Coordinates of C-alpha atoms in Angstrom, one line a residue:
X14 CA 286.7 9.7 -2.3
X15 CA 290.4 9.1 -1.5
X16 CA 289.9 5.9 -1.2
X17 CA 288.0 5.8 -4.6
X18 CA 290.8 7.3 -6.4
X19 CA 293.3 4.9 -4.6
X20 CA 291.5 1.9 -6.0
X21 CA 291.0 3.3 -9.2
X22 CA 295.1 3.9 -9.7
X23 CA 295.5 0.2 -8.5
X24 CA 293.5 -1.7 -10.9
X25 CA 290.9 -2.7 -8.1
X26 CA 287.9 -1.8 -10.2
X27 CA 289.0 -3.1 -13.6
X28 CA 287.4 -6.7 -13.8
X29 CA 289.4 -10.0 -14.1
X30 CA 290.1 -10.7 -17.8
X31 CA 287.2 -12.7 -19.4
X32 CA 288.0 -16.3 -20.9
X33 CA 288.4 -14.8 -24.5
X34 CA 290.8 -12.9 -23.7
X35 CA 292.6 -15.4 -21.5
X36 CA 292.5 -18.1 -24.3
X37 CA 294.0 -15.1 -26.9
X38 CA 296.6 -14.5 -24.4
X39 CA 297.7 -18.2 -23.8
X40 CA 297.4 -18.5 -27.8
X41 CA 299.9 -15.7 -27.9
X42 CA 302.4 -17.0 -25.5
X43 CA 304.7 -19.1 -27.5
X44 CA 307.5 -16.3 -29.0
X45 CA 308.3 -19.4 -31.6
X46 CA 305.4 -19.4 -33.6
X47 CA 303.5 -15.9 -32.7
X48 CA 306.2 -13.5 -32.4
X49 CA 306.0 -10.2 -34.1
X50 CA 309.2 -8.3 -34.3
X51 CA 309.6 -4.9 -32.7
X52 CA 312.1 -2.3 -31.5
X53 CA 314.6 -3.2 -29.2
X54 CA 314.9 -7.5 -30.5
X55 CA 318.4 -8.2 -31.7
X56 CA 318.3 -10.6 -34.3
X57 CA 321.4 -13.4 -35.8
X58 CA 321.9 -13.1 -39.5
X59 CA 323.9 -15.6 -40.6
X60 CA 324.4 -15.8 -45.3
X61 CA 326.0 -18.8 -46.1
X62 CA 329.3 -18.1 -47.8
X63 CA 329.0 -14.4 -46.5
X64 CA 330.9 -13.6 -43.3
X65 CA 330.8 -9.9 -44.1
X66 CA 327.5 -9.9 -44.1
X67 CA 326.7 -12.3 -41.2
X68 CA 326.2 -10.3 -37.7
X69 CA 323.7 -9.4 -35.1
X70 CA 321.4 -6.6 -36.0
X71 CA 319.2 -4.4 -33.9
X72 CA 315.5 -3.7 -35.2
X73 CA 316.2 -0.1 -34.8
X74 CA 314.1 2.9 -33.3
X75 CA 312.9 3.2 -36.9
X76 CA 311.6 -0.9 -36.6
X77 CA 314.5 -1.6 -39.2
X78 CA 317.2 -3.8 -39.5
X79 CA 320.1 -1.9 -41.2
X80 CA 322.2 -4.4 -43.0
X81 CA 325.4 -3.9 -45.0
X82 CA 324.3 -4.1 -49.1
X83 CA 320.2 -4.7 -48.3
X84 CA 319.9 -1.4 -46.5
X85 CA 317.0 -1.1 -44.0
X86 CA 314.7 -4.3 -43.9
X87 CA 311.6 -3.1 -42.1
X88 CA 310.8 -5.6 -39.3
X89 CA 308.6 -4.5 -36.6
X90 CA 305.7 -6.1 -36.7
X91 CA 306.9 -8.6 -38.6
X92 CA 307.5 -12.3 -38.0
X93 CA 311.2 -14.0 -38.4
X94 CA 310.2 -15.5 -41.7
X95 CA 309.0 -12.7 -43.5
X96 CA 312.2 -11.1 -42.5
X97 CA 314.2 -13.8 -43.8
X98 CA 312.2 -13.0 -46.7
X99 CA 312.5 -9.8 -47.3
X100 CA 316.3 -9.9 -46.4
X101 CA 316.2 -13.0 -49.2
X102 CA 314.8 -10.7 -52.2
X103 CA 317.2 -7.6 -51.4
X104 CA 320.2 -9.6 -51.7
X105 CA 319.0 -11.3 -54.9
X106 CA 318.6 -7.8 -56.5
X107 CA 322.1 -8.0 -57.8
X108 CA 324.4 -8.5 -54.6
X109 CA 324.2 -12.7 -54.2
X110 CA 322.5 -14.6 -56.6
X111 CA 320.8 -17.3 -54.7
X112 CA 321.5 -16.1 -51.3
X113 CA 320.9 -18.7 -48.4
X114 CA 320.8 -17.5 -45.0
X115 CA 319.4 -18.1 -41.4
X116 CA 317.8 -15.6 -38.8
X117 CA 317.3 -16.1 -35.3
X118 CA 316.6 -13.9 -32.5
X119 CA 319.6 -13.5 -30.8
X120 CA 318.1 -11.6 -27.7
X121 CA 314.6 -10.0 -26.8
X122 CA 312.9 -7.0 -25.8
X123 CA 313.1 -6.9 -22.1
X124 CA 309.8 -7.1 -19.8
X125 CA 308.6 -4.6 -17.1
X126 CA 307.8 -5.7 -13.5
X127 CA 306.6 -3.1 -11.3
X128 CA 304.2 -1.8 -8.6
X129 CA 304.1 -3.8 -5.3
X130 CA 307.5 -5.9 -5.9
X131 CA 310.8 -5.6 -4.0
X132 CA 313.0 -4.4 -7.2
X133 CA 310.7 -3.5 -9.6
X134 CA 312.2 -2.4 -13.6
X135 CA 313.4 -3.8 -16.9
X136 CA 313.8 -7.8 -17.1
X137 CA 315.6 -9.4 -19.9
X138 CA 313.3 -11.9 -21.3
X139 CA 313.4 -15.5 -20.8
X140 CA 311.2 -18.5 -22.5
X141 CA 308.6 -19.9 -21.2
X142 CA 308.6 -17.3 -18.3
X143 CA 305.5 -17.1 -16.1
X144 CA 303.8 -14.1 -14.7
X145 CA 304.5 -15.5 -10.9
X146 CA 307.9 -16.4 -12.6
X147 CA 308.1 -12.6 -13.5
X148 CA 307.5 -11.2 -9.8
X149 CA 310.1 -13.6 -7.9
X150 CA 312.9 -11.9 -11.2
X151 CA 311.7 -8.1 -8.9
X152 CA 312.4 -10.0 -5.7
X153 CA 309.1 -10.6 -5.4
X154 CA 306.1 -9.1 -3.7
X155 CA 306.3 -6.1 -1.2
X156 CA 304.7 -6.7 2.1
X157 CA 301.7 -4.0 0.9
X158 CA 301.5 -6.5 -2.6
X159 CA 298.1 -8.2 -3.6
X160 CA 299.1 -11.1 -4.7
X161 CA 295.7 -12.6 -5.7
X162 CA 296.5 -10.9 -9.0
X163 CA 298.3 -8.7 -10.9
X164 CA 297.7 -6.7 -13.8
X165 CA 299.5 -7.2 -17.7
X166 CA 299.2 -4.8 -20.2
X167 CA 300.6 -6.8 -23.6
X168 CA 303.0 -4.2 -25.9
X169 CA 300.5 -2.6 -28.4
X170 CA 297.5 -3.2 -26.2
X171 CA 295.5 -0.5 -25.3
X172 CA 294.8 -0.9 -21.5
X173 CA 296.0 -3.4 -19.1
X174 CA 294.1 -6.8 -17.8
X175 CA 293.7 -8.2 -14.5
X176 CA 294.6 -11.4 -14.2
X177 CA 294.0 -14.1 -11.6
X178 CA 297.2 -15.3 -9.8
X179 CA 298.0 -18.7 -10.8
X180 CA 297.7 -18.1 -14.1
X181 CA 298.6 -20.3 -16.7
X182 CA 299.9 -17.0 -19.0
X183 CA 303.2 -16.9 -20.7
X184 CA 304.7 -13.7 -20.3
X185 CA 305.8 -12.5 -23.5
X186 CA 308.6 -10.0 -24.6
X187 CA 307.6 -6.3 -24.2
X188 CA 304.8 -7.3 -21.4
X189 CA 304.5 -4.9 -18.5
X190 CA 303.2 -6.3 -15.6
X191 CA 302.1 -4.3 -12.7
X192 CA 301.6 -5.6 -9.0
X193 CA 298.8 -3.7 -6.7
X194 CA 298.6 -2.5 -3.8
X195 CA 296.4 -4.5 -1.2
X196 CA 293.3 -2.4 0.2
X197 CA 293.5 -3.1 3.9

């Protein structure tokens, strides 16, 4: 029974992630094109003609981006564009007329590496960062690690996935990522 409950808290029973759900994860993996906005990304605003309004802004614990004259913008959730958008109409309601600006993320929400790795914790994010790319960041695995596969739980998801090691996943910002232990 101990044994049971030791594979259950692992992940050993949970079954290797179908190939749907392997295709909507790769799909998901480029932060250009996919990326929704949530707490903790810091984002480059940049109004043209407007250096007093031009900064880096948190999406707050709220999910907004509090900016001088435009007040809170909510974001999370949200992709870059329709915050450029949104930022866009609140400064045409009689601040700028014809305001031009650019947004860019400045810097991520951090990843999670943990379980069977060396120094497991909080990762700053990195492009094009792969899940074995992930476990050498937490010094890789421990010597009681299963590295046959490891187990991702997307932010917003409601369970993790196992997934078989190489994987062709990109690890995305907010991911937590779990290493088990081996059964020996």
């Amino acid at each position: 029974l101990a044994g049971l409950g030791a594979s259950a808290c692992s992940g050993g029973n949970a079954p290797f992630a179908g190939e749907a759900e392997l295709r909507r994860l790769s799909a998901a993996g480029n932060p250009e094109t996919a990326y929704r906005l949530n707490i903790g990304d810091k984002l480059k605003v940049v109004v043209f003609g407007e250096p007093e309004l031009s900064d880096t802004f948190d999406v707050n614990a709220s999910g907004n981006l509090a900016m001088p004259l435009s007040g809170e913008i909510p974001a999370r959730g949200r992709t870059l564009s329709e915050v450029r958008e949104a930022i866009v109409r609140r400064l045409s309601q009689g601040y700028l007329r014809n305001p031009r600006l650019s947004l860019e993320i400045a810097t991520y929400r951090p990843i999670y590496v943990h379980g069977e790795v060396r120094t497991g914790g909080e990762f700053a994010f990195k492009t094009g960062l792969r899940l074995s790319d992930a476990v050498a960041m937490a010094g890789g695995y421990s010597y009681r690690a299963n590295g046959s596969y490891v187990l991702l739980r997307r932010e917003g998801e409601p369970h993790e996935l196992k997934i078989a090691l190489p994987s062709p996943i990109v690890v995305m910002p907010g991911d937590n990522i779990r290493v088990p232990e081996r059964m020996f």
